[in-house]
Short mmCIF file of C-alpha atoms and ligand atoms in Angstrom, two decimals:
data_model
loop_
_atom_site.label_atom_id
_atom_site.label_comp_id
_atom_site.label_asym_id
_atom_site.label_seq_id
_atom_site.Cartn_x
_atom_site.Cartn_y
_atom_site.Cartn_z
CA MET Y 1215 88.31 60.21 103.84
CA ARG Y 1216 88.95 64.00 104.09
CA ARG Y 1217 86.22 65.92 105.21
CA ILE Y 1218 86.33 69.46 103.23
CA ALA Y 1219 84.57 72.91 103.65
CA LEU Y 1220 84.31 75.85 101.23
CA ILE Y 1221 83.82 79.56 102.22
CA GLY Y 1222 82.08 81.81 99.69
CA CYS Y 1223 80.27 80.05 96.94
CA GLY Y 1224 80.67 82.81 93.97
CA ALA Y 1225 82.46 82.63 90.58
CA ILE Y 1226 85.73 80.76 91.45
CA ALA Y 1227 83.92 78.57 93.64
CA GLY Y 1228 82.78 76.03 91.27
CA ASN Y 1229 86.39 75.43 90.24
CA HIS Y 1230 87.24 74.05 93.59
CA LEU Y 1231 84.18 72.01 93.71
CA SER Y 1232 84.46 70.61 90.13
CA ALA Y 1233 87.86 69.52 90.96
CA LEU Y 1234 86.82 68.35 94.53
CA VAL Y 1235 84.37 65.90 93.10
CA ARG Y 1236 87.06 64.70 90.65
CA LEU Y 1237 89.38 63.45 93.45
CA PRO Y 1238 89.34 60.46 95.21
CA ASP Y 1239 88.76 60.27 99.21
CA VAL Y 1240 87.71 63.33 99.73
CA GLY Y 1241 83.89 64.69 100.46
CA ILE Y 1242 82.66 67.97 100.48
CA VAL Y 1243 80.58 68.25 103.80
CA ALA Y 1244 79.78 71.76 104.31
CA LEU Y 1245 79.48 75.22 102.36
CA CYS Y 1246 79.32 78.55 103.95
CA ASP Y 1247 77.86 82.19 102.20
CA PRO Y 1248 75.97 84.70 103.94
CA ILE Y 1249 74.11 84.71 100.63
CA ARG Y 1250 72.35 81.14 101.34
CA SER Y 1251 70.86 80.54 98.16
CA ARG Y 1252 74.61 80.55 96.71
CA ALA Y 1253 75.45 77.68 99.16
CA GLU Y 1254 72.25 75.97 98.55
CA THR Y 1255 72.86 76.29 94.59
CA ALA Y 1256 76.43 75.13 94.90
CA ARG Y 1257 75.49 72.07 97.35
CA ASP Y 1258 72.83 70.94 95.08
CA ARG Y 1259 75.06 71.27 91.81
CA TYR Y 1260 78.00 69.58 93.64
CA ALA Y 1261 77.58 68.04 97.18
CA ALA Y 1262 73.69 67.01 98.09
CA LYS Y 1263 74.77 66.28 101.70
CA ALA Y 1264 76.74 69.05 102.53
CA ALA Y 1265 75.82 71.49 105.61
CA ILE Y 1266 75.04 74.79 104.69
CA TYR Y 1267 76.26 77.65 106.86
CA THR Y 1268 76.07 81.23 106.57
CA ASP Y 1269 78.63 81.83 109.43
CA TYR Y 1270 82.02 80.52 108.66
CA ARG Y 1271 83.49 80.69 112.30
CA LYS Y 1272 80.11 78.45 113.21
CA MET Y 1273 80.91 76.01 110.38
CA LEU Y 1274 84.60 75.54 111.48
CA ASP Y 1275 83.52 74.52 114.69
CA GLU Y 1276 80.64 72.49 114.29
CA ILE Y 1277 82.05 70.97 111.25
CA SER Y 1278 85.42 70.71 112.15
CA PRO Y 1279 86.69 69.86 108.59
CA ASP Y 1280 90.02 68.51 107.52
CA ALA Y 1281 90.57 71.25 105.17
CA VAL Y 1282 88.56 74.49 104.34
CA HIS Y 1283 88.86 76.09 100.78
CA ILE Y 1284 88.65 80.01 100.93
CA ALA Y 1285 87.18 81.74 97.95
CA THR Y 1286 86.10 84.95 99.55
CA PRO Y 1287 86.75 88.65 98.57
CA HIS Y 1288 90.27 89.36 98.90
CA TYR Y 1289 90.21 91.40 102.21
CA LEU Y 1290 88.35 88.55 104.41
CA HIS Y 1291 91.63 85.97 103.26
CA CYS Y 1292 93.72 86.76 106.04
CA GLU Y 1293 91.10 86.45 108.75
CA MET Y 1294 89.78 83.76 107.44
CA ALA Y 1295 92.43 81.65 106.80
CA CYS Y 1296 93.67 82.28 110.70
CA GLU Y 1297 90.56 81.61 111.74
CA ALA Y 1298 90.94 78.31 110.36
CA LEU Y 1299 94.78 77.85 111.06
CA SER Y 1300 93.88 78.56 115.07
CA ARG Y 1301 91.69 75.70 114.94
CA GLY Y 1302 94.20 73.54 113.51
CA ILE Y 1303 92.25 73.05 109.84
CA ASN Y 1304 94.30 73.21 106.35
CA VAL Y 1305 93.65 75.87 104.29
CA LEU Y 1306 93.51 75.99 100.16
CA LEU Y 1307 93.42 79.70 100.13
CA GLU Y 1308 92.70 81.60 97.10
CA LYS Y 1309 94.94 84.17 95.60
CA PRO Y 1310 95.74 87.10 96.65
CA ILE Y 1311 96.94 85.43 100.03
CA CYS Y 1312 95.83 89.09 101.77
CA ILE Y 1313 96.38 92.85 101.02
CA SER Y 1314 98.85 94.27 102.95
CA GLU Y 1315 102.51 93.46 104.02
CA GLU Y 1316 101.08 93.40 107.98
CA GLU Y 1317 98.71 90.56 107.03
CA ILE Y 1318 101.12 88.62 104.97
CA GLU Y 1319 103.38 88.60 108.50
CA ARG Y 1320 100.15 87.52 110.30
CA LEU Y 1321 99.51 85.00 107.92
CA ILE Y 1322 102.83 83.53 108.10
CA ALA Y 1323 103.25 83.18 112.01
CA ALA Y 1324 99.40 81.64 112.17
CA GLU Y 1325 100.85 79.13 109.81
CA LYS Y 1326 103.51 78.59 111.78
CA ALA Y 1327 102.02 78.49 115.40
CA SER Y 1328 99.07 75.99 113.39
CA ASN Y 1329 99.27 72.18 112.65
CA GLY Y 1330 97.54 73.39 109.81
CA LYS Y 1331 99.07 74.20 106.47
CA VAL Y 1332 98.14 76.61 103.84
CA CYS Y 1333 98.12 75.85 99.93
CA VAL Y 1334 97.80 78.96 97.58
CA CYS Y 1335 95.47 78.97 94.40
CA PHE Y 1336 98.11 79.86 91.79
CA GLN Y 1337 97.15 77.12 89.80
CA ASN Y 1338 98.72 78.38 86.67
CA ARG Y 1339 102.10 77.29 88.10
CA PHE Y 1340 101.09 73.53 87.19
CA ASN Y 1341 99.79 74.55 83.84
CA PRO Y 1342 101.77 71.86 81.27
CA ALA Y 1343 102.66 75.16 79.05
CA THR Y 1344 104.50 76.58 82.64
CA LEU Y 1345 106.24 73.57 83.50
CA ALA Y 1346 107.44 73.38 79.94
CA VAL Y 1347 108.88 77.03 80.16
CA ARG Y 1348 110.35 76.45 83.15
CA GLU Y 1349 112.42 73.73 81.66
CA LEU Y 1350 113.74 75.45 78.47
CA ALA Y 1351 114.79 78.76 80.26
CA ASP Y 1352 116.82 76.51 82.67
CA ALA Y 1353 117.99 74.61 79.85
CA CYS Y 1354 118.63 78.46 78.15
CA GLY Y 1355 121.26 79.17 81.29
CA GLY Y 1356 118.19 81.03 82.86
CA VAL Y 1357 116.57 84.56 82.22
CA ARG Y 1358 118.69 87.96 81.42
CA CYS Y 1359 115.37 89.88 80.88
CA ALA Y 1360 111.60 89.43 80.37
CA ARG Y 1361 108.59 91.01 79.41
CA ALA Y 1362 104.91 90.15 79.73
CA SER Y 1363 101.64 91.60 79.54
CA VAL Y 1364 98.24 90.96 80.64
CA THR Y 1365 95.32 92.93 78.50
CA TRP Y 1366 92.20 92.02 79.75
CA ASP Y 1367 88.49 93.68 79.27
CA ARG Y 1368 86.78 94.22 82.58
CA GLY Y 1369 84.07 97.03 82.10
CA ASP Y 1370 81.83 99.05 84.65
CA ALA Y 1371 79.45 96.49 85.07
CA TYR Y 1372 81.93 93.94 86.21
CA TYR Y 1373 83.10 96.26 89.22
CA LEU Y 1374 79.61 97.14 90.16
CA ALA Y 1375 78.48 93.59 90.00
CA ASP Y 1376 79.69 92.75 93.58
CA GLU Y 1377 80.63 95.32 95.88
CA TRP Y 1378 83.97 94.44 96.86
CA ARG Y 1379 85.39 94.83 93.54
CA GLY Y 1380 87.35 98.21 92.11
CA LYS Y 1381 87.76 99.41 96.06
CA LYS Y 1382 90.94 99.76 97.94
CA ALA Y 1383 89.36 98.45 101.12
CA THR Y 1384 88.17 95.20 99.97
CA GLU Y 1385 90.12 94.31 96.69
CA GLY Y 1386 93.50 95.89 98.39
CA GLY Y 1387 94.48 97.15 94.79
CA GLY Y 1388 93.09 96.63 90.79
CA VAL Y 1389 94.49 95.11 87.84
CA LEU Y 1390 97.77 94.24 89.70
CA ILE Y 1391 96.45 92.52 92.76
CA ASN Y 1392 93.42 90.72 91.16
CA GLN Y 1393 93.96 89.57 87.33
CA ALA Y 1394 97.87 90.20 86.69
CA ILE Y 1395 99.06 88.65 89.70
CA HIS Y 1396 98.84 84.98 88.18
CA GLU Y 1397 101.21 86.48 85.22
CA LEU Y 1398 103.58 88.48 87.59
CA ASP Y 1399 103.84 85.35 89.77
CA LEU Y 1400 105.03 83.06 86.81
CA MET Y 1401 107.42 85.78 85.20
CA ILE Y 1402 108.81 86.15 88.92
CA GLY Y 1403 109.20 82.05 88.96
CA PHE Y 1404 110.76 82.14 85.47
CA THR Y 1405 113.45 84.80 86.26
CA GLY Y 1406 114.37 84.93 89.87
CA THR Y 1407 114.43 86.55 93.18
CA PRO Y 1408 113.56 90.50 92.58
CA VAL Y 1409 115.05 92.88 94.73
CA SER Y 1410 113.41 96.27 93.65
CA VAL Y 1411 110.44 97.44 91.51
CA SER Y 1412 109.79 100.84 89.77
CA ALA Y 1413 105.84 101.12 88.96
CA LYS Y 1414 103.50 103.42 87.50
CA THR Y 1415 99.90 103.07 88.03
CA ALA Y 1416 96.89 104.62 86.66
CA ASN Y 1417 93.01 104.40 85.99
CA HIS Y 1418 92.61 105.01 82.37
CA ALA Y 1419 88.58 103.83 82.15
CA HIS Y 1420 86.95 103.41 85.04
CA ALA Y 1421 87.29 106.80 86.50
CA GLY Y 1422 84.08 107.25 89.23
CA THR Y 1423 83.57 103.47 89.14
CA ILE Y 1424 86.74 102.14 90.68
CA ASP Y 1425 89.20 104.07 93.15
CA VAL Y 1426 92.10 101.32 92.40
CA GLU Y 1427 94.36 101.27 89.04
CA ASP Y 1428 92.76 99.67 86.09
CA SER Y 1429 96.40 99.81 84.55
CA ALA Y 1430 100.22 99.36 85.59
CA GLU Y 1431 103.41 99.16 84.59
CA LEU Y 1432 106.27 97.86 86.37
CA LEU Y 1433 110.24 97.65 85.63
CA ILE Y 1434 111.26 94.82 88.06
CA ARG Y 1435 114.85 94.47 88.93
CA PHE Y 1436 116.47 90.61 90.24
CA GLU Y 1437 119.30 89.35 92.24
CA SER Y 1438 120.89 87.66 89.16
CA GLY Y 1439 121.09 91.51 87.45
CA ALA Y 1440 118.24 90.26 85.36
CA THR Y 1441 115.21 92.88 84.42
CA ALA Y 1442 111.91 92.31 83.57
CA PHE Y 1443 108.91 94.74 82.36
CA PHE Y 1444 105.53 93.84 83.25
CA THR Y 1445 102.23 95.65 82.50
CA ALA Y 1446 98.78 94.83 82.87
CA THR Y 1447 95.42 96.54 82.07
CA THR Y 1448 91.51 95.91 82.46
CA ALA Y 1449 90.99 98.56 79.77
CA PHE Y 1450 91.49 96.31 77.14
CA GLY Y 1451 89.31 95.77 74.10
CA CYS Y 1452 89.00 91.90 74.88
CA ASP Y 1453 90.46 89.30 77.01
CA ALA Y 1454 93.77 88.65 75.09
CA PRO Y 1455 95.72 85.88 76.10
CA ASN Y 1456 98.67 86.55 78.17
CA PHE Y 1457 101.81 87.53 76.54
CA GLU Y 1458 105.26 86.62 78.33
CA GLU Y 1459 108.70 86.33 76.45
CA LEU Y 1460 111.91 85.44 77.76
CA TYR Y 1461 115.57 86.56 76.67
CA CYS Y 1462 118.00 83.74 77.69
CA GLN Y 1463 121.64 83.76 78.95
CA ASN Y 1464 122.23 81.80 76.04
CA GLY Y 1465 120.87 84.21 73.26
CA ARG Y 1466 117.47 82.00 72.79
CA ARG Y 1467 114.00 83.81 73.27
CA ILE Y 1468 111.17 81.87 74.90
CA THR Y 1469 107.72 83.29 73.93
CA LEU Y 1470 104.47 81.94 75.77
CA ILE Y 1471 101.20 83.22 74.21
CA GLY Y 1472 98.28 81.89 76.51
CA GLN Y 1473 99.12 77.99 76.38
CA GLU Y 1474 101.30 78.25 73.11
CA ILE Y 1475 105.22 78.34 73.37
CA TYR Y 1476 107.90 79.44 70.57
CA LEU Y 1477 111.25 79.00 70.63
CA ASP Y 1478 113.27 81.89 68.57
CA GLY Y 1479 109.76 82.29 66.87
CA THR Y 1480 109.28 78.47 66.16
CA PRO Y 1481 106.18 76.99 67.89
CA TYR Y 1482 107.60 74.72 70.38
CA PRO Y 1483 105.73 71.41 71.19
CA TYR Y 1484 105.28 70.14 74.73
CA ASP Y 1485 102.94 67.22 76.48
CA VAL Y 1486 99.39 67.90 77.59
CA PRO Y 1487 98.60 65.01 80.08
CA ASP Y 1488 94.78 64.40 79.18
CA GLY Y 1489 91.84 64.50 81.85
CA LEU Y 1490 93.01 67.57 84.23
CA SER Y 1491 91.27 70.42 82.61
CA LEU Y 1492 87.98 71.98 83.56
CA PRO Y 1493 85.46 74.01 81.91
CA GLY Y 1494 85.34 77.47 82.43
CA LYS Y 1495 86.48 80.96 81.73
CA GLU Y 1496 89.82 80.44 79.26
CA CYS Y 1497 91.50 83.39 81.56
CA TRP Y 1498 91.22 81.27 84.85
CA GLY Y 1499 93.24 79.06 83.54
CA VAL Y 1500 93.17 74.87 83.65
CA GLY Y 1501 94.82 74.43 86.78
CA HIS Y 1502 92.67 74.28 89.44
CA VAL Y 1503 92.47 70.34 89.55
CA ARG Y 1504 96.32 69.55 89.20
CA LEU Y 1505 96.64 72.08 92.19
CA ILE Y 1506 93.82 70.91 94.37
CA ARG Y 1507 95.18 67.17 93.79
CA ARG Y 1508 98.71 68.19 94.82
CA PHE Y 1509 97.50 69.92 98.00
CA TYR Y 1510 95.92 66.79 99.12
CA GLU Y 1511 98.61 64.49 97.88
CA ALA Y 1512 100.86 66.98 100.18
CA LEU Y 1513 98.59 66.77 103.18
CA ASP Y 1514 98.51 62.70 102.83
CA ALA Y 1515 102.52 62.51 102.38
CA GLY Y 1516 103.26 65.39 104.74
CA THR Y 1517 104.93 66.98 102.26
CA GLU Y 1518 105.42 70.49 101.44
CA MET Y 1519 102.58 72.19 100.00
CA PRO Y 1520 102.57 72.81 96.32
CA VAL Y 1521 102.39 76.44 96.61
CA THR Y 1522 103.35 77.79 99.99
CA LEU Y 1523 102.45 81.10 101.72
CA GLU Y 1524 105.91 82.28 101.56
CA SER Y 1525 106.45 81.46 97.96
CA ALA Y 1526 102.83 83.12 97.17
CA ALA Y 1527 103.77 86.26 99.26
CA VAL Y 1528 106.62 86.93 96.74
CA PRO Y 1529 104.70 88.54 93.73
CA LEU Y 1530 102.18 90.06 96.52
CA ARG Y 1531 105.47 91.91 97.99
CA VAL Y 1532 106.27 93.06 94.48
CA LEU Y 1533 102.87 94.44 93.59
CA LEU Y 1534 102.48 96.10 96.92
CA ALA Y 1535 105.81 97.44 96.54
CA ALA Y 1536 104.58 98.85 93.15
CA TYR Y 1537 101.84 100.53 94.66
CA ARG Y 1538 104.36 102.57 97.15
CA SER Y 1539 106.24 103.14 94.04
CA SER Y 1540 103.79 104.72 91.78
CA ASP Y 1541 102.35 106.77 94.64
CA ARG Y 1542 105.86 108.07 96.00
CA ASP Y 1543 107.52 108.06 92.34
CA VAL Y 1544 110.53 106.25 93.96
CA THR Y 1545 112.22 102.49 93.33
CA VAL Y 1546 111.41 100.66 96.22
CA PRO Y 1547 113.80 98.16 97.67
CA LEU Y 1548 112.29 94.27 98.36
CA LYS Y 1549 113.47 92.82 101.33
N1 NAD B 756 92.60 81.68 90.87
C1 NAD B 756 91.91 82.09 90.14
O1 NAD B 756 92.01 82.10 88.89
C2 NAD B 756 90.74 82.65 90.47
C3 NAD B 756 89.95 83.03 89.49
C4 NAD B 756 88.59 84.17 89.91
C5 NAD B 756 88.60 84.55 91.15
N2 NAD B 756 89.67 84.10 91.99
C6 NAD B 756 89.85 84.56 93.24
O2 NAD B 756 88.81 84.12 94.08
C7 NAD B 756 88.18 84.91 95.29
C8 NAD B 756 86.88 84.94 94.93
O3 NAD B 756 86.31 85.49 93.55
P1 NAD B 756 85.05 85.47 92.96
O4 NAD B 756 85.23 85.90 91.54
O5 NAD B 756 84.72 83.81 93.05
O6 NAD B 756 84.35 86.62 93.71
P2 NAD B 756 82.62 86.59 94.06
O7 NAD B 756 82.51 87.86 94.99
O8 NAD B 756 81.99 85.74 92.93
O9 NAD B 756 82.49 85.08 95.35
C9 NAD B 756 82.95 85.56 96.83
C10 NAD B 756 81.61 84.56 97.46
O10 NAD B 756 82.30 85.09 98.85
C11 NAD B 756 81.22 85.25 99.54
N3 NAD B 756 81.22 85.85 100.90
C12 NAD B 756 81.58 87.46 101.00
N4 NAD B 756 81.59 87.42 102.36
C13 NAD B 756 81.69 86.24 103.08
C14 NAD B 756 82.19 85.88 104.58
N5 NAD B 756 82.17 86.79 105.34
N6 NAD B 756 81.73 84.48 104.53
C15 NAD B 756 81.43 83.32 103.53
N7 NAD B 756 81.36 83.89 102.43
C16 NAD B 756 81.47 85.38 101.76
C17 NAD B 756 80.29 86.30 98.68
O11 NAD B 756 78.65 86.47 98.99
C18 NAD B 756 80.50 85.52 97.36
O12 NAD B 756 79.55 84.69 97.26
C19 NAD B 756 88.59 86.09 95.23
O13 NAD B 756 90.16 86.16 95.88
C20 NAD B 756 89.40 85.91 93.57
O14 NAD B 756 90.41 87.11 93.63
C21 NAD B 756 90.67 83.05 91.79
#
């Protein structure tokens, strides 16, 4: 049985823990949060025998788990993943992998130097709708241009509830790095290799509460010659389903609204396997079980991680370049 630990028993931890209790041959052996009561609540709900820690390094040293799930504020991801990797421990890392270019390099080097592997929590890559759109886009000759938008509602109370939110130093940015990174990742996955980005960011509705953007628009150019226009905001009046539209090389148009697919405006049916969805916020998607199951299967088989660090670094590099583009009013090439 694989022995699993989790760091950060906040909002998303329940998705990880309820996925883990559904899987065979894994046991949750330790939980860590500086707010001890959060770790205890998680233990009482998901893992009666788990040890409780408030210091994650102590937990890694004493428990030496086979894998650790990291679900903490963004600024801690790089340091915590590197600490686990330096002990040869496998990591399931929540998005974003980190908050700067320097940290991306540090993480990739740490994984290379370790016997441990990192899988990143881009669970929406495994939504049945995502897989169906990928297949359809390939069958349509690939994407010529794409547009996507994330229009969610996060009021001041959301940002004020947890100290790390809405601050460049601890969240690493605003809507792009937190709420919109999943959709940006999907759009890039459908379209190809990005080569440059021109962007504008703004704080339209949260002045005085956050020091990062609540809204952004990006024009992304791809190696294939494709272009994509991406918009995101947390200043919308509700959490609308994400919207994505792909104009394909063969003239066909694929639309993805939430989990609904349309081909040239007509509903497009696709298979949804049963039993893999989790209750919880709709905007978080339903893919945690699929992703986490694949992570442990890949560890068992010794195969490539379902979401590698390198692939998860791509949307992060695009949005970090978007911040530089907006600050300097230039188009930023991507390496
Ligand atoms: N994949 C998804 O769809 C999805 C959805 C929501 C959140 N997330 C990501 O999950 C992560 C956590 O988000 P959240 O909404 O659960 O935040 P949260 O603030 O609710 O939870 C974070 C937890 O980490 C704990 N923590 C802080 N410092 C720590 C430390 N030094 N050691 C151990 N624990 C520490 C906090 O006390 C808190 O309980 C973020 O990276 C976020 O972007 C991903």
